[in-house]
């Protein structure tokens, strides 16, 4: 938050250098320094962290009166009101009845008639009329024709919204602890006047009124966030984010400011996106929970959550399947236009699986473990991990991830030139110093290795930037180092980082290589700060980006560079909608997966930066794993759901810690989340980069960071080396600011964010520190910092 304010005031100063502006700036900075000095010490109380759980017995208020039993599995019973299509689910293990709404409550009676019916519906249908105006209707509406028939383990509902001339079938089946909802696309029927915009299955299933139930909604915002049930509040908006981020081939990217978070699009770190298609609802921590997973149609879906006070007093969370959306249709050459609805419907089968969890699994940790295990093959492919490996107590140093900027372009009076930012010899010097200081494992990522530097290399061409030096000599140096130190465990791995997805105007042909959206406009994005050089980014056609990445990975491999790191490609999912040669989002996803699979076959190791979950199976390491949620006002907690899923399966490292994530609290959070440290450095100082696209990086000079790098690494390694390769099995917030994380190999890590010493029986954790202990042996504290 402090960095954001400083940035905002710095931009004000840049735009207006009048004496009055300077005076105002000084006063405001003094004010914020005072405020932050008072609050920075208890940052762990904010929604960037996790609150302790409050346990309270929860009883279901639902009955089965008026409902008919449809199907039964080992653990569940499915009941339905065949007239309204309302759903009830009985968890036979606990006897808990899950439902939607009760008509006898004030909260229900205060809703408008449309939402009263939606709340009791199997399906919420959003539709467009001929003018592109949207509206909603629920399947409980008496004007909706409903026919049903029993099938093995479930039922099929044929729904026909007669006034809209829209119809489709919904299939509901039970298996073990899961209810599956399906809408096959081949059953959809539409008339001429109205078209489907989106649908939700049983949207109010698991809903609660205000704070009457002790629990929360889990949403996959960044690493994960909780929205604890509370009294109605007047929020500006609800949570709704597209799975895998915005559909760049349809949505307008020029202005991305969002009233839900006062965050201008002018920062080096983007707002978190939804990397995994999941959500959850807890009724009583460690008692009852439901966990939803979108298993088909993910690329055309969104996670939505309405806190109490928005639309109604109900808290409700669900998944939305998007068949059409509005887009900007230009009406002038300047780009002005009108919002119209897509004509063609997105083609996919919508499938949502809702699993029901009980006991100790009924919390966000239990959901993450459930997702990690049940969907292991889909997420991690054939990366089978043995029980012995997960339970290993061998202490092994974690790696330090060091990204080094080799070259970039510099603006000249006329044109630009390539400058060396870190030469091969300087990179060797950095490696020598870091290994001499006791860092035994380094993953070295080179940015700007390409001919033309980071922002000047032509995406359709391959070449090494000769001004930097001989990269083959760097590789030989590393191979010799690894051979010499094979017996003592020291090792350096070299990765070349590439990004052929989001590029500058210097890197591509705007007429031939940039993607087109539905408006037949180029897919581009602007940062708010127009003082930046090359503030506008362009998205390369997805098929060309695929070809360019394959070519580069192949040629690097032929030269002996066997490790490859990819930015953006596995995170930004968009098609190319040029008329006559359309590539839709679902096809783009297949292209991305095929490309990554082929790259993985050509290389030894692949690092993907902040990838969507469909890309995980092709990677060995995930880079820039999100460590914070969007921090919307209604989000009460940030939780490491994503990290729990990844733990023991893939390595993952933090965003660049010298980009605002290096405080003592941040270092402790990396330990809490099991994330390895990562920094971005350059040999030149930042003043020397003032005429490059990198000028607004806060601080990258290696000389300024080398001691801090070692300090950060030693602290994080002092904890995580004991649990390297193990899965997170539990995470408990003992009290505000004190967390205990348990691992599959029997170690536990206490993290104390507070400024006071913490004691848990025989375990003593110093203030703003951590303690590693062997489970069931608290006297054996193996490390503390």
XYZ file of C-alpha atoms in Angstrom:
785
model
C 0.000 0.000 0.000
C 2.835 2.377 0.889
C 4.535 1.741 -2.459
C 1.268 2.500 -4.272
C 0.872 5.859 -2.552
C 4.462 6.875 -3.215
C 4.028 5.902 -6.859
C 0.857 7.918 -7.197
C 2.437 11.030 -5.686
C 5.551 10.591 -7.799
C 3.414 10.679 -10.937
C 1.682 13.848 -9.701
C 5.087 15.426 -9.176
C 6.240 14.380 -12.649
C 3.245 15.956 -14.332
C 3.234 19.249 -12.437
C 6.420 20.714 -11.045
C 4.872 23.874 -9.685
C 5.905 25.076 -6.253
C 2.409 24.425 -4.896
C 2.531 20.812 -6.051
C 5.835 20.304 -4.267
C 4.438 21.698 -1.014
C 1.328 19.478 -1.274
C 3.476 16.455 -2.056
C 5.714 16.985 0.980
C 2.726 17.397 3.310
C 1.021 14.281 1.961
C 4.183 12.205 2.187
C 4.677 13.263 5.799
C 1.073 12.319 6.532
C 1.364 8.885 4.991
C 4.698 8.232 6.667
C 3.010 8.917 9.999
C 0.053 6.670 9.184
C 2.185 3.818 7.896
C 4.591 4.092 10.819
C 1.632 3.372 13.082
C 0.171 0.503 11.031
C 3.064 -1.306 9.383
C 3.838 -3.288 12.528
C 0.483 -5.044 12.577
C 0.069 -5.655 8.841
C -0.766 -9.256 9.727
C -4.177 -7.999 10.911
C -5.091 -6.865 7.387
C -6.777 -8.968 4.707
C -3.334 -9.707 3.252
C -3.115 -12.380 5.942
C -5.331 -15.019 7.566
C -7.456 -14.684 10.680
C -7.752 -17.380 13.351
C -10.806 -19.591 12.997
C -13.764 -19.145 15.296
C -15.428 -22.480 15.916
C -19.146 -22.589 16.532
C -21.500 -25.503 16.087
C -23.601 -25.128 12.945
C -26.929 -26.875 12.424
C -28.820 -27.004 9.157
C -32.113 -25.136 9.032
C -33.330 -27.154 6.053
C -35.711 -30.116 5.978
C -36.714 -32.493 3.201
C -40.407 -31.729 3.405
C -41.845 -31.238 -0.082
C -38.724 -32.705 -1.732
C -38.385 -36.049 -3.496
C -35.370 -38.305 -3.228
C -33.790 -38.538 -6.676
C -30.556 -40.461 -6.203
C -28.183 -41.817 -3.569
C -24.473 -42.601 -3.428
C -22.213 -43.937 -0.677
C -22.032 -40.540 0.996
C -24.817 -38.361 -0.397
C -28.509 -38.177 -1.125
C -29.932 -35.879 -3.788
C -33.416 -34.458 -3.171
C -35.346 -32.058 -5.384
C -38.522 -30.058 -5.440
C -39.672 -31.214 -8.855
C -41.920 -28.170 -9.260
C -39.385 -25.426 -8.579
C -36.186 -27.454 -9.391
C -34.787 -26.497 -5.957
C -31.974 -28.771 -4.773
C -31.242 -30.347 -1.392
C -28.204 -32.510 -0.683
C -27.914 -34.707 2.414
C -24.426 -35.637 3.577
C -24.997 -39.084 5.081
C -21.712 -38.945 7.007
C -22.807 -36.003 9.135
C -26.536 -35.790 8.483
C -26.106 -32.169 7.377
C -28.664 -30.944 4.833
C -27.471 -28.471 2.217
C -30.068 -26.232 0.586
C -30.661 -22.859 -1.038
C -33.251 -20.626 0.691
C -36.163 -20.824 3.085
C -39.286 -18.928 2.122
C -40.114 -18.163 5.771
C -37.151 -15.821 6.351
C -37.208 -12.036 6.201
C -34.165 -12.096 3.926
C -36.077 -14.143 1.366
C -39.188 -11.976 1.537
C -37.094 -8.821 1.050
C -35.733 -10.057 -2.292
C -37.490 -9.013 -5.481
C -39.751 -11.651 -7.102
C -37.246 -12.484 -9.826
C -34.494 -13.342 -7.362
C -36.886 -15.202 -5.090
C -37.399 -17.612 -7.972
C -33.719 -17.651 -8.945
C -32.775 -18.569 -5.372
C -34.886 -21.754 -5.639
C -33.713 -22.664 -9.137
C -31.593 -25.410 -10.578
C -30.457 -22.959 -13.269
C -30.034 -19.192 -13.380
C -30.269 -18.102 -17.010
C -28.936 -14.736 -18.167
C -30.074 -13.787 -21.675
C -29.791 -10.995 -24.220
C -32.642 -9.462 -26.175
C -32.333 -8.141 -29.738
C -30.859 -4.844 -28.484
C -28.201 -6.571 -26.387
C -29.907 -5.753 -23.087
C -29.465 -8.551 -20.564
C -31.885 -9.932 -18.035
C -32.124 -12.957 -15.766
C -34.637 -15.690 -15.018
C -34.616 -18.808 -12.880
C -35.823 -22.293 -13.787
C -38.236 -22.078 -10.822
C -40.329 -19.602 -12.805
C -43.780 -21.082 -13.388
C -43.602 -20.136 -17.089
C -40.620 -22.439 -17.600
C -41.638 -25.857 -18.895
C -39.896 -28.616 -16.963
C -39.679 -32.283 -17.870
C -37.524 -34.733 -16.008
C -36.560 -38.377 -16.155
C -34.516 -40.553 -13.895
C -31.199 -41.970 -15.067
C -28.590 -44.085 -13.340
C -27.463 -42.189 -10.210
C -29.393 -39.056 -11.094
C -31.853 -37.163 -13.228
C -32.055 -35.226 -16.507
C -34.107 -32.034 -16.586
C -35.337 -30.667 -19.898
C -35.972 -26.961 -19.408
C -37.758 -24.754 -21.922
C -38.032 -21.024 -21.268
C -41.053 -20.626 -23.462
C -41.259 -16.827 -23.616
C -37.611 -16.711 -24.675
C -37.680 -19.705 -27.011
C -34.589 -21.028 -25.215
C -34.232 -24.608 -24.058
C -31.580 -27.076 -22.902
C -31.074 -30.192 -20.818
C -29.367 -30.336 -17.439
C -27.989 -33.648 -16.197
C -27.426 -34.195 -12.447
C -25.638 -37.286 -11.165
C -24.140 -38.504 -7.890
C -20.917 -40.375 -7.323
C -19.419 -40.901 -3.878
C -19.068 -37.402 -2.347
C -19.792 -35.421 -5.511
C -22.805 -34.009 -7.324
C -22.130 -33.340 -11.006
C -24.101 -30.766 -13.020
C -23.834 -30.921 -16.809
C -25.283 -28.903 -19.682
C -24.324 -30.559 -23.006
C -24.029 -27.949 -25.730
C -25.826 -30.161 -28.258
C -29.044 -29.817 -26.255
C -29.183 -26.013 -26.487
C -32.013 -24.533 -28.548
C -32.394 -20.809 -29.221
C -34.992 -18.725 -31.054
C -34.383 -15.575 -33.049
C -35.197 -12.845 -30.550
C -33.382 -13.945 -27.363
C -29.976 -15.569 -26.910
C -28.146 -17.154 -23.988
C -25.590 -14.975 -22.215
C -24.668 -17.250 -19.293
C -25.957 -19.888 -16.894
C -25.276 -20.901 -13.299
C -26.114 -24.236 -11.697
C -27.973 -24.099 -8.342
C -26.583 -20.618 -7.642
C -27.899 -20.347 -4.062
C -26.870 -23.851 -2.961
C -24.944 -23.298 0.273
C -26.084 -19.681 0.624
C -26.352 -18.100 4.059
C -28.079 -15.047 5.490
C -25.742 -12.316 6.756
C -23.729 -13.668 9.718
C -26.284 -16.228 10.901
C -23.930 -19.078 9.980
C -20.308 -19.178 11.111
C -18.297 -19.753 7.963
C -16.974 -18.271 4.757
C -16.771 -18.446 0.987
C -13.449 -19.388 -0.578
C -12.534 -17.780 -3.915
C -9.381 -18.417 -6.012
C -8.253 -14.786 -6.145
C -4.456 -14.857 -6.431
C -3.240 -17.471 -3.928
C -6.770 -17.647 -2.496
C -9.080 -15.441 -0.460
C -11.874 -15.867 2.053
C -15.047 -13.840 2.372
C -16.276 -14.490 5.900
C -20.029 -14.308 6.375
C -20.940 -10.992 7.968
C -23.729 -8.508 8.382
C -24.880 -6.687 5.218
C -22.489 -3.993 4.016
C -22.688 -1.458 1.203
C -19.947 -2.658 -1.125
C -19.524 -1.062 -4.535
C -19.444 -4.406 -6.298
C -19.273 -8.170 -5.924
C -16.511 -10.620 -6.815
C -16.572 -11.820 -10.403
C -13.448 -12.863 -12.262
C -12.965 -14.860 -15.396
C -11.187 -18.164 -14.945
C -7.774 -17.852 -16.633
C -8.147 -14.080 -16.861
C -9.928 -11.872 -19.343
C -10.745 -13.071 -22.841
C -8.465 -10.637 -24.635
C -10.024 -11.389 -28.005
C -13.311 -9.914 -26.786
C -12.811 -7.690 -23.754
C -11.572 -4.117 -23.851
C -8.082 -3.886 -22.339
C -7.357 -0.192 -22.749
C -8.812 0.777 -19.386
C -8.669 -1.792 -16.611
C -9.186 0.403 -13.559
C -11.697 -1.219 -11.233
C -13.837 0.564 -8.655
C -13.638 -2.460 -6.391
C -9.980 -1.715 -5.712
C -8.437 1.743 -5.993
C -5.546 0.515 -8.020
C -4.502 2.291 -11.229
C -3.046 0.191 -14.026
C 0.410 1.623 -13.473
C 2.300 -0.952 -11.460
C 4.847 -3.566 -12.348
C 2.778 -6.256 -10.676
C -0.619 -6.947 -12.187
C -3.852 -7.563 -10.318
C -4.151 -11.282 -9.473
C -6.171 -13.467 -11.795
C -7.992 -16.772 -11.333
C -5.523 -19.548 -12.174
C -7.704 -22.433 -10.998
C -11.434 -23.047 -11.695
C -12.611 -23.673 -8.140
C -14.616 -22.175 -5.274
C -15.840 -23.286 -1.865
C -18.306 -22.628 0.933
C -17.821 -23.526 4.601
C -20.647 -23.908 7.109
C -18.837 -24.252 10.406
C -15.081 -24.710 10.172
C -14.165 -28.412 10.444
C -17.842 -29.332 10.145
C -19.374 -28.903 6.695
C -18.098 -27.600 3.358
C -18.809 -27.796 -0.335
C -16.093 -27.473 -2.950
C -16.882 -26.685 -6.577
C -14.610 -27.556 -9.496
C -15.371 -26.597 -13.094
C -14.273 -29.641 -15.066
C -15.433 -28.599 -18.538
C -15.880 -25.145 -20.026
C -13.271 -23.584 -17.735
C -12.048 -21.164 -20.394
C -15.584 -19.783 -20.720
C -16.367 -19.545 -17.029
C -16.116 -17.134 -14.114
C -16.176 -17.440 -10.329
C -18.762 -15.186 -8.688
C -19.392 -14.404 -5.046
C -21.994 -12.032 -3.625
C -21.386 -10.926 -0.020
C -24.367 -10.034 2.109
C -25.604 -6.546 1.258
C -25.237 -6.842 -2.515
C -28.602 -7.572 -4.156
C -29.839 -9.228 -0.952
C -28.884 -10.226 2.595
C -27.671 -13.584 1.281
C -24.051 -14.619 0.879
C -23.832 -16.817 -2.197
C -21.031 -18.137 -4.368
C -21.107 -20.085 -7.601
C -19.631 -20.626 -11.060
C -20.875 -18.830 -14.157
C -20.642 -20.332 -17.651
C -20.397 -17.628 -20.311
C -21.925 -18.292 -23.738
C -21.929 -14.714 -24.946
C -20.704 -11.390 -23.668
C -20.717 -7.801 -24.799
C -17.880 -6.250 -26.719
C -17.068 -2.840 -28.139
C -18.136 -2.508 -31.749
C -16.372 0.565 -33.200
C -18.537 3.064 -35.059
C -15.827 5.635 -35.801
C -12.230 5.550 -36.959
C -11.131 6.976 -33.607
C -12.269 3.772 -31.896
C -15.482 5.057 -30.317
C -18.335 2.603 -30.492
C -21.214 0.831 -28.831
C -21.444 -2.261 -26.673
C -23.110 -5.159 -28.477
C -23.562 -8.831 -27.663
C -21.696 -11.624 -29.395
C -23.672 -13.187 -32.200
C -22.030 -16.604 -32.177
C -22.379 -18.708 -29.032
C -19.261 -20.075 -27.346
C -19.181 -23.819 -27.935
C -18.520 -25.998 -24.895
C -20.070 -28.510 -22.527
C -20.619 -26.905 -19.130
C -19.724 -29.220 -16.242
C -19.536 -28.319 -12.554
C -18.657 -30.886 -9.904
C -19.551 -29.997 -6.320
C -17.951 -32.203 -3.680
C -19.018 -32.213 -0.037
C -16.423 -32.307 2.739
C -16.885 -33.012 6.427
C -14.912 -32.949 9.654
C -11.292 -31.820 9.496
C -11.495 -31.514 5.694
C -14.220 -28.868 5.866
C -11.985 -25.797 5.454
C -9.849 -24.169 2.778
C -6.876 -26.420 3.599
C -9.049 -29.505 3.190
C -10.333 -28.161 -0.133
C -6.766 -27.604 -1.399
C -5.680 -31.099 -0.368
C -8.797 -32.578 -1.964
C -8.097 -30.759 -5.222
C -4.419 -31.763 -5.152
C -5.212 -35.447 -4.731
C -8.432 -35.999 -6.683
C -7.279 -34.022 -9.719
C -3.612 -34.979 -9.528
C -3.403 -36.431 -13.045
C -5.185 -33.480 -14.628
C -2.976 -30.974 -12.799
C 0.419 -32.644 -12.684
C 0.300 -35.307 -15.391
C 2.672 -38.200 -14.851
C 4.720 -36.408 -12.196
C 4.193 -39.224 -9.734
C 5.600 -38.470 -6.316
C 6.413 -41.383 -4.038
C 5.291 -41.510 -0.435
C 8.928 -41.924 0.530
C 9.838 -38.682 -1.229
C 7.011 -36.736 0.379
C 7.957 -38.044 3.817
C 11.708 -37.635 3.436
C 13.424 -35.920 6.357
C 16.641 -35.266 4.441
C 17.681 -31.640 4.889
C 18.461 -30.093 1.505
C 19.065 -26.465 0.608
C 16.403 -24.755 -1.452
C 17.386 -22.819 -4.585
C 17.703 -19.052 -4.885
C 16.139 -17.798 -8.101
C 18.142 -14.927 -9.564
C 16.894 -13.225 -12.727
C 19.553 -11.084 -14.383
C 18.826 -8.459 -17.021
C 21.425 -8.857 -19.770
C 20.361 -6.246 -22.311
C 17.591 -3.935 -23.482
C 17.013 -1.004 -25.781
C 17.770 2.622 -24.965
C 15.964 5.613 -26.473
C 18.112 7.939 -28.549
C 17.395 11.381 -30.009
C 16.578 9.487 -33.195
C 15.684 5.821 -32.854
C 17.155 3.512 -30.229
C 20.118 1.260 -29.562
C 20.810 -1.924 -27.623
C 22.771 -1.525 -24.412
C 24.448 -4.127 -22.222
C 22.993 -4.088 -18.731
C 24.809 -7.160 -17.357
C 27.584 -8.713 -19.419
C 28.525 -12.389 -19.373
C 31.618 -11.570 -17.336
C 29.558 -9.583 -14.847
C 27.051 -12.433 -14.588
C 29.937 -14.788 -13.794
C 31.085 -12.359 -11.122
C 27.596 -12.344 -9.569
C 27.574 -16.160 -9.492
C 31.031 -16.232 -7.931
C 30.067 -13.832 -5.163
C 26.780 -15.535 -4.332
C 28.265 -19.042 -4.229
C 31.197 -17.733 -2.184
C 28.714 -16.453 0.382
C 27.373 -19.970 0.964
C 24.417 -20.117 -1.417
C 24.769 -23.662 -2.694
C 21.875 -23.820 -5.141
C 21.177 -21.053 -7.641
C 18.708 -21.006 -10.500
C 19.966 -18.339 -12.877
C 17.417 -16.848 -15.257
C 18.722 -14.617 -18.043
C 16.429 -11.930 -19.446
C 17.424 -9.968 -22.519
C 19.598 -12.726 -23.994
C 17.879 -12.224 -27.345
C 19.321 -10.087 -30.118
C 17.720 -6.690 -29.511
C 17.282 -7.064 -25.763
C 14.126 -7.593 -23.718
C 11.932 -5.016 -25.453
C 13.661 -4.820 -28.815
C 14.087 -8.400 -29.992
C 12.023 -9.330 -33.047
C 9.644 -12.094 -31.989
C 9.812 -13.771 -35.388
C 13.613 -14.012 -35.376
C 16.179 -15.891 -33.309
C 19.557 -14.650 -32.226
C 21.762 -14.125 -29.176
C 22.706 -10.575 -28.210
C 26.439 -10.442 -28.958
C 27.004 -7.165 -27.084
C 26.497 -9.013 -23.813
C 29.280 -11.489 -24.510
C 29.563 -15.192 -25.249
C 26.644 -17.071 -23.682
C 28.238 -20.398 -24.606
C 31.175 -19.389 -22.435
C 28.722 -18.751 -19.577
C 27.248 -22.215 -20.088
C 30.723 -23.811 -20.089
C 31.549 -21.923 -16.911
C 28.420 -23.260 -15.195
C 28.992 -26.832 -16.400
C 32.561 -26.718 -15.053
C 31.316 -25.298 -11.749
C 28.713 -28.041 -11.379
C 31.225 -30.771 -12.246
C 33.773 -29.422 -9.786
C 31.206 -29.188 -6.988
C 29.283 -32.379 -7.674
C 30.355 -33.949 -4.404
C 29.502 -31.001 -2.136
C 25.994 -30.326 -3.452
C 26.651 -26.925 -4.988
C 24.813 -26.400 -8.268
C 23.823 -23.643 -10.699
C 21.079 -24.102 -13.274
C 20.874 -21.764 -16.271
C 17.538 -20.764 -17.826
C 16.862 -18.415 -20.722
C 13.650 -16.421 -20.178
C 11.443 -15.618 -23.161
C 8.228 -13.690 -23.756
C 6.728 -13.671 -27.245
C 3.179 -13.016 -26.036
C 2.975 -9.433 -24.776
C 5.502 -7.292 -26.609
C 6.283 -3.736 -27.706
C 5.832 -2.071 -31.085
C 9.575 -2.556 -31.627
C 9.220 -6.325 -31.598
C 6.547 -7.153 -34.173
C 4.821 -6.176 -37.356
C 1.551 -4.571 -36.263
C -0.186 -5.504 -39.518
C 0.798 -9.170 -39.606
C 1.758 -10.458 -36.179
C -0.617 -8.887 -33.659
C -3.838 -10.630 -32.653
C -7.247 -9.230 -33.568
C -10.285 -9.085 -31.315
C -13.941 -9.468 -32.184
C -14.088 -5.792 -33.165
C -11.307 -6.484 -35.692
C -9.068 -4.186 -33.676
C -5.569 -5.151 -32.564
C -5.302 -6.663 -29.087
C -3.355 -4.115 -27.092
C -3.027 -2.818 -23.556
C -1.965 0.518 -22.133
C -0.527 1.534 -18.813
C -1.963 4.657 -17.233
C 1.382 6.431 -17.062
C 1.879 7.887 -20.534
C 5.285 9.256 -19.492
C 6.599 5.716 -19.874
C 8.423 4.884 -23.061
C 6.565 2.080 -24.859
C 3.653 2.235 -22.397
C 1.515 0.311 -24.893
C 1.768 -3.479 -25.214
C 0.601 -5.711 -28.049
C -0.451 -9.348 -28.015
C 1.082 -11.569 -30.653
C -1.257 -13.842 -32.602
C -1.550 -17.013 -30.546
C -0.603 -19.315 -33.431
C 2.481 -17.222 -34.188
C 3.479 -17.015 -30.525
C 3.323 -20.798 -30.438
C 5.524 -21.119 -33.509
C 8.054 -18.577 -32.253
C 8.389 -20.236 -28.855
C 8.887 -23.668 -30.392
C 11.562 -22.311 -32.723
C 13.432 -20.574 -29.934
C 13.280 -23.528 -27.545
C 14.485 -25.851 -30.287
C 17.386 -23.643 -31.378
C 18.479 -22.988 -27.796
C 18.465 -26.717 -27.154
C 20.624 -27.298 -30.231
C 23.106 -24.771 -28.843
C 23.245 -26.672 -25.551
C 20.875 -24.480 -23.521
C 18.503 -27.158 -22.247
C 16.434 -25.139 -19.760
C 13.735 -22.699 -20.832
C 11.552 -20.211 -18.926
C 8.385 -18.760 -20.433
C 6.524 -15.616 -19.411
C 2.903 -14.734 -20.286
C 2.227 -17.603 -22.727
C 0.840 -19.964 -20.076
C -0.969 -17.149 -18.263
C -2.647 -15.047 -20.968
C -5.376 -17.001 -22.761
C -6.791 -15.313 -25.852
C -7.726 -16.222 -29.395
C -7.454 -14.437 -32.710
C -10.817 -13.472 -34.163
C -9.813 -12.149 -37.557
C -12.792 -12.816 -39.800
C -12.247 -15.937 -41.842
C -9.397 -17.335 -39.723
C -10.831 -17.353 -36.221
C -9.066 -19.073 -33.354
C -11.415 -19.181 -30.384
C -10.371 -19.291 -26.758
C -10.950 -23.037 -26.435
C -8.760 -23.632 -29.491
C -6.131 -21.257 -28.107
C -5.994 -23.340 -24.925
C -5.282 -26.448 -26.992
C -2.553 -24.611 -28.905
C -0.925 -23.516 -25.637
C -0.990 -27.041 -24.225
C 0.371 -28.619 -27.414
C 3.128 -26.026 -27.566
C 4.176 -26.472 -23.951
C 4.108 -30.250 -24.311
C 6.463 -30.023 -27.297
C 8.747 -27.541 -25.518
C 8.896 -29.868 -22.508
C 9.964 -32.706 -24.809
C 12.805 -30.585 -26.273
C 14.157 -29.307 -22.950
C 15.290 -30.651 -19.589
C 13.317 -28.237 -17.432
C 10.633 -25.625 -18.048
C 9.754 -22.727 -15.753
C 6.383 -21.085 -16.353
C 5.565 -17.726 -14.809
C 2.198 -17.612 -13.007
C 0.647 -20.253 -15.281
C -2.981 -21.318 -15.428
C -3.549 -24.796 -14.040
C -3.817 -26.530 -17.438
C -0.134 -25.696 -18.008
C 1.244 -27.092 -14.750
C 1.843 -30.586 -16.080
C 4.399 -29.286 -18.587
C 6.509 -27.464 -16.001
C 8.982 -28.271 -13.259
C 8.736 -24.900 -11.520
C 6.198 -22.114 -11.253
C 7.556 -18.594 -11.191
C 6.063 -15.459 -9.628
C 3.442 -17.416 -7.717
C 0.892 -14.882 -6.404
C 1.370 -14.064 -2.728
C -1.492 -11.597 -2.248
C -5.134 -11.454 -3.249
C -6.725 -8.390 -4.862
C -7.589 -7.135 -1.360
C -11.122 -6.103 -2.226
C -12.920 -4.656 0.780
C -15.182 -7.691 1.139
C -12.218 -10.107 1.167
C -11.435 -10.795 4.818
C -8.427 -13.127 4.477
C -5.690 -14.122 2.064
C -4.852 -17.841 2.192
C -2.204 -19.995 0.438
C -4.694 -22.319 -1.244
C -2.669 -22.331 -4.458
C 0.583 -23.046 -2.609
C -0.973 -25.919 -0.662
C -2.067 -27.487 -3.959
C 1.402 -27.045 -5.490
C 3.426 -28.114 -2.449
C 5.355 -31.333 -2.917
C 4.422 -31.439 -6.606
C 6.149 -28.426 -8.169
C 8.691 -25.915 -6.971
C 7.385 -22.360 -6.872
C 9.071 -19.039 -6.203
C 7.952 -15.596 -5.140
C 7.488 -12.533 -7.324
C 10.702 -10.499 -7.441
C 11.311 -9.699 -3.795
C 13.157 -6.486 -4.575
C 9.958 -5.225 -6.184
C 8.222 -4.365 -2.908
C 8.261 -7.805 -1.256
C 11.403 -7.741 0.881
C 10.254 -6.620 4.321
C 10.642 -8.923 7.314
C 6.915 -9.639 7.134
C 7.186 -10.550 3.454
C 10.082 -12.910 4.130
C 8.046 -14.611 6.847
C 5.115 -14.869 4.454
C 7.332 -16.658 1.929
C 8.175 -19.175 4.663
C 4.501 -19.440 5.623
C 3.532 -20.174 1.998
C 6.527 -22.414 1.225
C 7.706 -20.129 -1.608
C 11.369 -19.931 -2.619
C 13.002 -16.485 -2.920
C 13.386 -14.729 -6.263
C 15.041 -11.426 -7.184
C 15.627 -9.465 -10.379
C 19.031 -7.783 -10.621
C 21.207 -5.885 -13.059
C 24.838 -4.860 -13.041
C 24.039 -1.287 -14.048
C 22.313 0.964 -11.561
C 18.771 2.151 -12.189
C 19.877 5.668 -13.057
C 21.608 4.160 -16.088
C 18.287 2.674 -17.193
C 16.408 5.979 -17.268
C 16.093 5.937 -21.067
C 15.071 2.281 -21.319
C 11.651 0.622 -20.868
C 12.973 -0.575 -17.489
C 13.300 2.900 -15.993
C 10.412 2.536 -13.558
C 11.769 -0.601 -11.903
C 12.340 0.536 -8.310
C 15.720 -1.033 -7.634
C 17.624 -3.773 -9.445
C 21.333 -2.939 -9.027
C 23.101 -6.080 -7.858
C 25.639 -4.172 -5.773
C 22.772 -2.648 -3.775
C 21.059 -5.986 -3.207
C 23.798 -8.610 -2.864
C 23.941 -8.538 0.927
C 20.162 -8.381 1.281
C 19.830 -11.282 -1.169
C 22.038 -13.452 0.999
C 20.179 -12.404 4.145
C 16.757 -13.132 2.616
C 17.910 -16.454 1.213
C 19.531 -17.632 4.435
C 16.387 -16.803 6.411
C 13.986 -18.585 4.063
C 16.347 -21.500 3.504
C 16.721 -21.856 7.269
C 13.073 -22.897 7.366
C 12.161 -24.449 4.026
C 15.232 -26.696 3.650
C 13.631 -29.027 6.200
C 10.458 -29.483 4.156
C 11.777 -29.366 0.589
C 9.728 -31.707 -1.580
C 7.063 -32.325 1.078
C 3.396 -31.423 0.868
C 1.605 -29.039 3.188
C -0.836 -31.126 5.220
C -2.272 -28.468 7.505
C -2.140 -24.775 8.299
C -3.526 -23.299 11.504
C -3.645 -19.661 12.569
C -3.155 -20.076 16.314
C -3.741 -16.410 17.126
C -3.590 -13.191 15.094
C -0.142 -13.127 13.521
C 0.946 -16.632 14.553
C 0.677 -19.533 12.094
C 1.652 -23.208 12.245
C 2.205 -25.061 8.953
C 2.484 -28.856 8.994
C 4.241 -30.947 6.328
C 4.015 -34.554 5.183
C 7.548 -35.369 6.382
C 6.645 -34.626 9.983
C 8.108 -31.147 10.327
C 6.123 -28.151 11.492
C 7.007 -24.498 10.962
C 5.765 -21.819 13.348
C 5.666 -18.317 11.873
C 5.382 -15.403 14.298
C 4.529 -12.154 12.487
C 4.011 -10.254 15.750
C 6.507 -8.144 17.698
C 6.160 -10.329 20.790
C 7.584 -13.731 21.620
C 5.092 -16.601 21.242
C 4.942 -19.799 23.290
C 3.034 -22.950 22.404
C 3.769 -25.433 25.159
C 7.482 -26.114 24.908
C 7.824 -24.311 21.596
C 9.143 -20.756 21.860
C 9.054 -18.581 18.743
C 10.875 -15.235 18.911
C 9.140 -12.069 17.744
C 9.033 -11.582 13.948
C 10.641 -14.947 13.432
C 9.985 -18.638 12.869
C 10.686 -21.981 14.472
C 11.009 -25.388 12.828
C 10.165 -28.374 15.005
C 9.660 -32.069 14.532
C 5.997 -32.931 15.063
C 5.274 -34.603 18.410
C 8.732 -33.598 19.599
C 8.474 -29.870 20.425
C 11.733 -29.894 22.399
C 13.573 -30.649 19.163
C 13.533 -27.168 17.703
C 15.862 -27.501 14.740
C 16.068 -23.880 13.686
C 14.889 -20.413 14.533
C 15.549 -17.010 13.036
